Amino acid sequence: DTAVSQTPKYLVTQMGNDKSIKCEQNLGHDTMYWYKQDSKKFLKIMFSYNNKELIINETVPNRFSPKSPDKAHLNLHINSLELGDSAVYFCASSQDRLGEQYFGPGTRLTVT
Amino acid sequence: AQTVTQSQPEMSVQEAETVTLSCTYDTSENNYYLFWYKQPPSRQMILVIRQEAYKQQNATENRFSVNFQKAAKSFSLKISDSQLGDTAMYFCAFMTYTGGFKTIFGAGTRLFVKA
């Protein structure tokens, strides 16, 4: 069984559209994260939730809105997509805020 | 500001040989965690090894070991008996208790293992 899953794995869309990426973990972890990996492979934290509470909110445009309906899910909604949003987005989870992170397979978002 | 620097964008090693990937970090904190993550071509990020800063003993995990030099703020990864499956991007990462337990990643080192 996949520990951290993301859907979709690939997403191609046009500028101005709104899209969502879903993430689910079946590890019983308390903390979940969203990262963005750009074309140069640089990985940067966007958001982190602990027990459904937002604890990290990096300098990310407010077009990006995370939603955590429960501990096992952390979805990422993006409004008014721009070309610069093209990247691979990784979801991750950890037992707690100090734990090692388990990553999902990533979602490659391409904005045309 | 806390930063993680990986000065080697690319490295290559012959199969069965040993390679060391370097990582330095900058922080004023005394307690923190350090990690090495591996990202193979499949894109999946996988934890390789973890080190707590309060532990003097270097962490080891099978063929992977670290050389943790706290005073020098250095955290290098040694891969022994390199295998073709070790070909991947390797990211050094750093996390402190402050700043919301945010994990900061280095820019990565691309390692090629040659047959």
Short mmCIF file of C-alpha atoms in Angstrom, two decimals:
data_model
loop_
_atom_site.label_atom_id
_atom_site.label_comp_id
_atom_site.label_asym_id
_atom_site.label_seq_id
_atom_site.Cartn_x
_atom_site.Cartn_y
_atom_site.Cartn_z
CA ASP A 1 0.00 0.00 0.00
CA THR A 2 1.27 3.46 -0.87
CA ALA A 3 2.15 5.43 2.25
CA VAL A 4 1.78 8.94 0.82
CA SER A 5 -0.23 9.28 -2.36
CA GLN A 6 -0.89 12.26 -4.56
CA THR A 7 -3.34 12.77 -7.39
CA PRO A 8 -2.91 13.53 -10.15
CA LYS A 9 0.69 12.63 -11.00
CA TYR A 10 0.65 14.87 -14.04
CA LEU A 11 -1.41 17.99 -14.59
CA VAL A 12 -1.33 20.12 -17.72
CA THR A 13 -3.50 23.22 -17.74
CA GLN A 14 -3.74 26.69 -19.17
CA MET A 15 -2.93 29.98 -17.54
CA GLY A 16 -5.75 31.44 -15.51
CA ASN A 17 -7.30 28.11 -14.61
CA ASP A 18 -7.91 26.85 -11.06
CA LYS A 19 -6.68 23.39 -10.12
CA SER A 20 -6.31 21.16 -7.08
CA ILE A 21 -3.82 18.51 -6.07
CA LYS A 22 -4.85 15.95 -3.50
CA CYS A 23 -2.64 14.25 -0.94
CA GLU A 24 -3.42 11.40 1.40
CA GLN A 25 -1.25 9.52 3.89
CA ASN A 26 -2.14 6.23 5.53
CA LEU A 27 0.70 6.27 8.07
CA GLY A 28 -1.24 7.84 10.91
CA HIS A 29 1.12 10.82 10.89
CA ASP A 30 0.26 14.10 12.56
CA THR A 31 2.17 16.45 10.25
CA MET A 32 1.85 17.02 6.52
CA TYR A 33 3.70 19.28 4.10
CA TRP A 34 3.65 20.72 0.63
CA TYR A 35 6.91 21.38 -1.21
CA LYS A 36 7.62 22.91 -4.60
CA GLN A 37 10.52 21.63 -6.69
CA ASP A 38 11.48 23.92 -9.54
CA SER A 39 13.18 23.07 -12.83
CA LYS A 40 16.59 23.28 -11.18
CA LYS A 41 15.51 20.66 -8.65
CA PHE A 42 15.50 23.16 -5.81
CA LEU A 43 13.06 21.96 -3.15
CA LYS A 44 11.29 24.51 -1.00
CA ILE A 45 8.66 24.19 1.73
CA MET A 46 5.36 25.88 1.05
CA PHE A 47 3.06 24.81 3.85
CA SER A 48 2.95 22.52 6.83
CA TYR A 49 -0.01 21.33 8.88
CA ASN A 50 0.12 19.63 12.25
CA ASN A 51 -3.12 17.98 13.37
CA LYS A 52 -5.02 19.99 10.77
CA GLU A 53 -3.52 23.25 12.04
CA LEU A 54 -1.36 25.40 9.78
CA ILE A 55 2.11 25.76 11.31
CA ILE A 56 4.28 26.80 8.39
CA ASN A 57 3.19 29.22 5.73
CA GLU A 58 6.10 30.35 3.63
CA THR A 59 6.03 33.36 1.37
CA VAL A 60 3.69 31.85 -1.15
CA PRO A 61 1.20 33.80 -3.28
CA ASN A 62 -2.26 33.69 -1.77
CA ARG A 63 -3.42 32.02 -4.97
CA PHE A 64 -2.17 28.89 -3.23
CA SER A 65 -4.50 27.65 -0.52
CA PRO A 66 -3.95 24.43 1.41
CA LYS A 67 -6.87 22.62 2.96
CA SER A 68 -6.70 19.86 5.53
CA PRO A 69 -10.11 18.23 6.03
CA ASP A 70 -8.56 15.70 8.41
CA LYS A 71 -5.15 14.53 9.60
CA ALA A 72 -4.74 12.13 6.71
CA HIS A 73 -5.36 14.64 3.94
CA LEU A 74 -3.74 17.87 2.83
CA ASN A 75 -4.94 19.25 -0.46
CA LEU A 76 -3.48 22.13 -2.41
CA HIS A 77 -5.71 24.44 -4.42
CA ILE A 78 -4.21 26.90 -6.86
CA ASN A 79 -6.19 29.77 -8.34
CA SER A 80 -5.41 31.74 -11.50
CA LEU A 81 -2.50 29.57 -12.51
CA GLU A 82 0.57 31.28 -13.94
CA LEU A 83 3.44 30.02 -16.09
CA GLY A 84 5.79 30.27 -13.10
CA ASP A 85 3.70 27.80 -11.18
CA SER A 86 5.01 25.02 -13.42
CA ALA A 87 6.97 22.69 -11.15
CA VAL A 88 6.79 19.38 -9.37
CA TYR A 89 4.77 19.59 -6.16
CA PHE A 90 5.52 17.10 -3.41
CA CYS A 91 3.36 16.21 -0.49
CA ALA A 92 5.05 14.70 2.57
CA SER A 93 4.12 13.56 6.05
CA SER A 94 5.91 12.86 9.30
CA GLN A 95 4.96 11.32 12.62
CA ASP A 96 5.39 14.67 14.28
CA ARG A 97 7.20 17.89 13.56
CA LEU A 98 10.58 16.34 14.34
CA GLY A 99 10.09 13.12 12.45
CA GLU A 100 11.55 12.01 9.18
CA GLN A 101 9.42 12.94 6.24
CA TYR A 102 7.86 10.47 3.86
CA PHE A 103 7.28 11.93 0.44
CA GLY A 104 4.60 11.29 -2.12
CA PRO A 105 5.48 10.58 -5.75
CA GLY A 106 5.07 14.22 -6.75
CA THR A 107 2.69 15.98 -9.14
CA ARG A 108 4.22 17.52 -12.22
CA LEU A 109 2.22 20.66 -12.99
CA THR A 110 2.68 22.25 -16.39
CA VAL A 111 1.00 25.57 -17.08
CA THR A 112 0.79 26.55 -20.74
CA ALA B 1 19.28 33.12 7.92
CA GLN B 2 19.65 29.37 7.97
CA THR B 3 21.12 27.93 4.79
CA VAL B 4 22.28 24.60 3.44
CA THR B 5 25.05 24.48 0.84
CA GLN B 6 25.94 21.57 -1.39
CA SER B 7 28.96 22.69 -3.36
CA GLN B 8 29.07 19.77 -5.80
CA PRO B 9 26.32 20.01 -8.44
CA GLU B 10 27.40 16.72 -10.03
CA MET B 11 29.62 13.81 -9.14
CA SER B 12 30.36 10.43 -10.61
CA VAL B 13 31.81 7.26 -9.15
CA GLN B 14 32.71 3.86 -10.45
CA GLU B 15 30.58 0.98 -9.31
CA ALA B 16 31.88 -0.63 -6.08
CA GLU B 17 33.94 2.43 -5.19
CA THR B 18 33.37 4.97 -2.42
CA VAL B 19 32.15 8.51 -2.89
CA THR B 20 31.63 11.40 -0.46
CA LEU B 21 29.07 14.14 -0.97
CA SER B 22 29.64 17.36 0.92
CA CYS B 23 27.17 19.56 2.76
CA THR B 24 27.62 22.59 4.94
CA TYR B 25 24.99 24.56 6.78
CA ASP B 26 24.70 27.78 8.65
CA THR B 27 22.75 28.23 11.86
CA SER B 28 23.01 29.81 15.26
CA GLU B 29 20.91 27.05 16.81
CA ASN B 30 22.44 24.37 19.01
CA ASN B 31 19.77 21.71 18.59
CA TYR B 32 18.76 20.57 15.16
CA TYR B 33 18.44 17.61 12.84
CA LEU B 34 20.27 16.85 9.62
CA PHE B 35 19.13 14.56 6.84
CA TRP B 36 20.23 13.17 3.53
CA TYR B 37 17.46 12.43 1.06
CA LYS B 38 17.80 10.59 -2.24
CA GLN B 39 15.72 11.34 -5.33
CA PRO B 40 16.22 8.74 -8.09
CA PRO B 41 14.98 9.31 -11.66
CA SER B 42 11.61 7.97 -10.53
CA ARG B 43 11.28 11.28 -8.67
CA GLN B 44 10.42 9.64 -5.33
CA MET B 45 12.16 11.32 -2.38
CA ILE B 46 13.56 8.79 0.06
CA LEU B 47 15.26 9.38 3.40
CA VAL B 48 18.78 7.94 3.38
CA ILE B 49 20.08 8.87 6.81
CA ARG B 50 19.36 11.16 9.75
CA GLN B 51 21.59 12.74 12.40
CA GLU B 52 20.61 14.50 15.61
CA ALA B 53 22.98 17.38 16.38
CA TYR B 54 23.20 16.44 20.07
CA LYS B 55 24.65 13.04 19.16
CA GLN B 56 28.39 12.97 18.68
CA GLN B 57 28.39 9.56 17.07
CA ASN B 58 28.08 9.61 13.30
CA ALA B 59 24.97 7.93 11.93
CA THR B 60 25.34 4.90 9.69
CA GLU B 61 22.83 3.01 7.60
CA ASN B 62 24.28 0.00 5.79
CA ARG B 63 26.51 1.40 3.04
CA PHE B 64 25.69 4.99 3.94
CA SER B 65 27.44 6.91 6.68
CA VAL B 66 27.91 10.53 7.60
CA ASN B 67 30.79 12.60 8.85
CA PHE B 68 29.15 15.13 11.15
CA GLN B 69 31.43 17.96 12.24
CA LYS B 70 29.30 20.23 14.40
CA ALA B 71 31.89 22.92 14.98
CA ALA B 72 32.59 23.15 11.27
CA LYS B 73 28.85 22.86 10.45
CA SER B 74 29.63 20.12 8.01
CA PHE B 75 27.57 17.01 7.26
CA SER B 76 29.02 14.88 4.48
CA LEU B 77 27.57 11.62 3.18
CA LYS B 78 29.79 8.67 2.35
CA ILE B 79 28.49 5.94 0.10
CA SER B 80 30.56 2.78 0.19
CA ASP B 81 30.52 0.02 -2.42
CA SER B 82 28.51 2.22 -4.79
CA GLN B 83 25.79 0.49 -6.77
CA LEU B 84 24.10 1.46 -10.02
CA GLY B 85 20.88 1.99 -8.08
CA ASP B 86 22.57 4.76 -6.10
CA THR B 87 22.38 6.99 -9.17
CA ALA B 88 20.16 9.86 -8.03
CA MET B 89 19.98 13.43 -6.80
CA TYR B 90 21.04 13.68 -3.17
CA PHE B 91 19.70 16.44 -1.00
CA CYS B 92 21.12 17.53 2.31
CA ALA B 93 18.48 18.96 4.64
CA PHE B 94 18.40 20.69 7.97
CA MET B 95 15.65 21.26 10.53
CA THR B 96 15.58 23.23 13.77
CA TYR B 97 13.12 23.39 16.60
CA THR B 98 12.59 27.09 16.04
CA GLY B 99 11.08 28.54 12.92
CA GLY B 100 8.22 26.10 13.06
CA PHE B 101 10.38 23.02 12.51
CA LYS B 102 10.90 24.04 8.93
CA THR B 103 13.12 21.76 6.85
CA ILE B 104 15.56 23.55 4.59
CA PHE B 105 17.01 21.67 1.66
CA GLY B 106 20.27 22.18 -0.18
CA ALA B 107 20.36 22.53 -3.96
CA GLY B 108 21.25 18.88 -4.41
CA THR B 109 24.13 16.86 -5.85
CA ARG B 110 23.52 14.68 -8.87
CA LEU B 111 25.42 11.41 -8.48
CA PHE B 112 26.12 9.08 -11.38
CA VAL B 113 27.34 5.57 -10.66
CA LYS B 114 29.14 4.13 -13.67
CA ALA B 115 29.35 0.45 -14.51
#
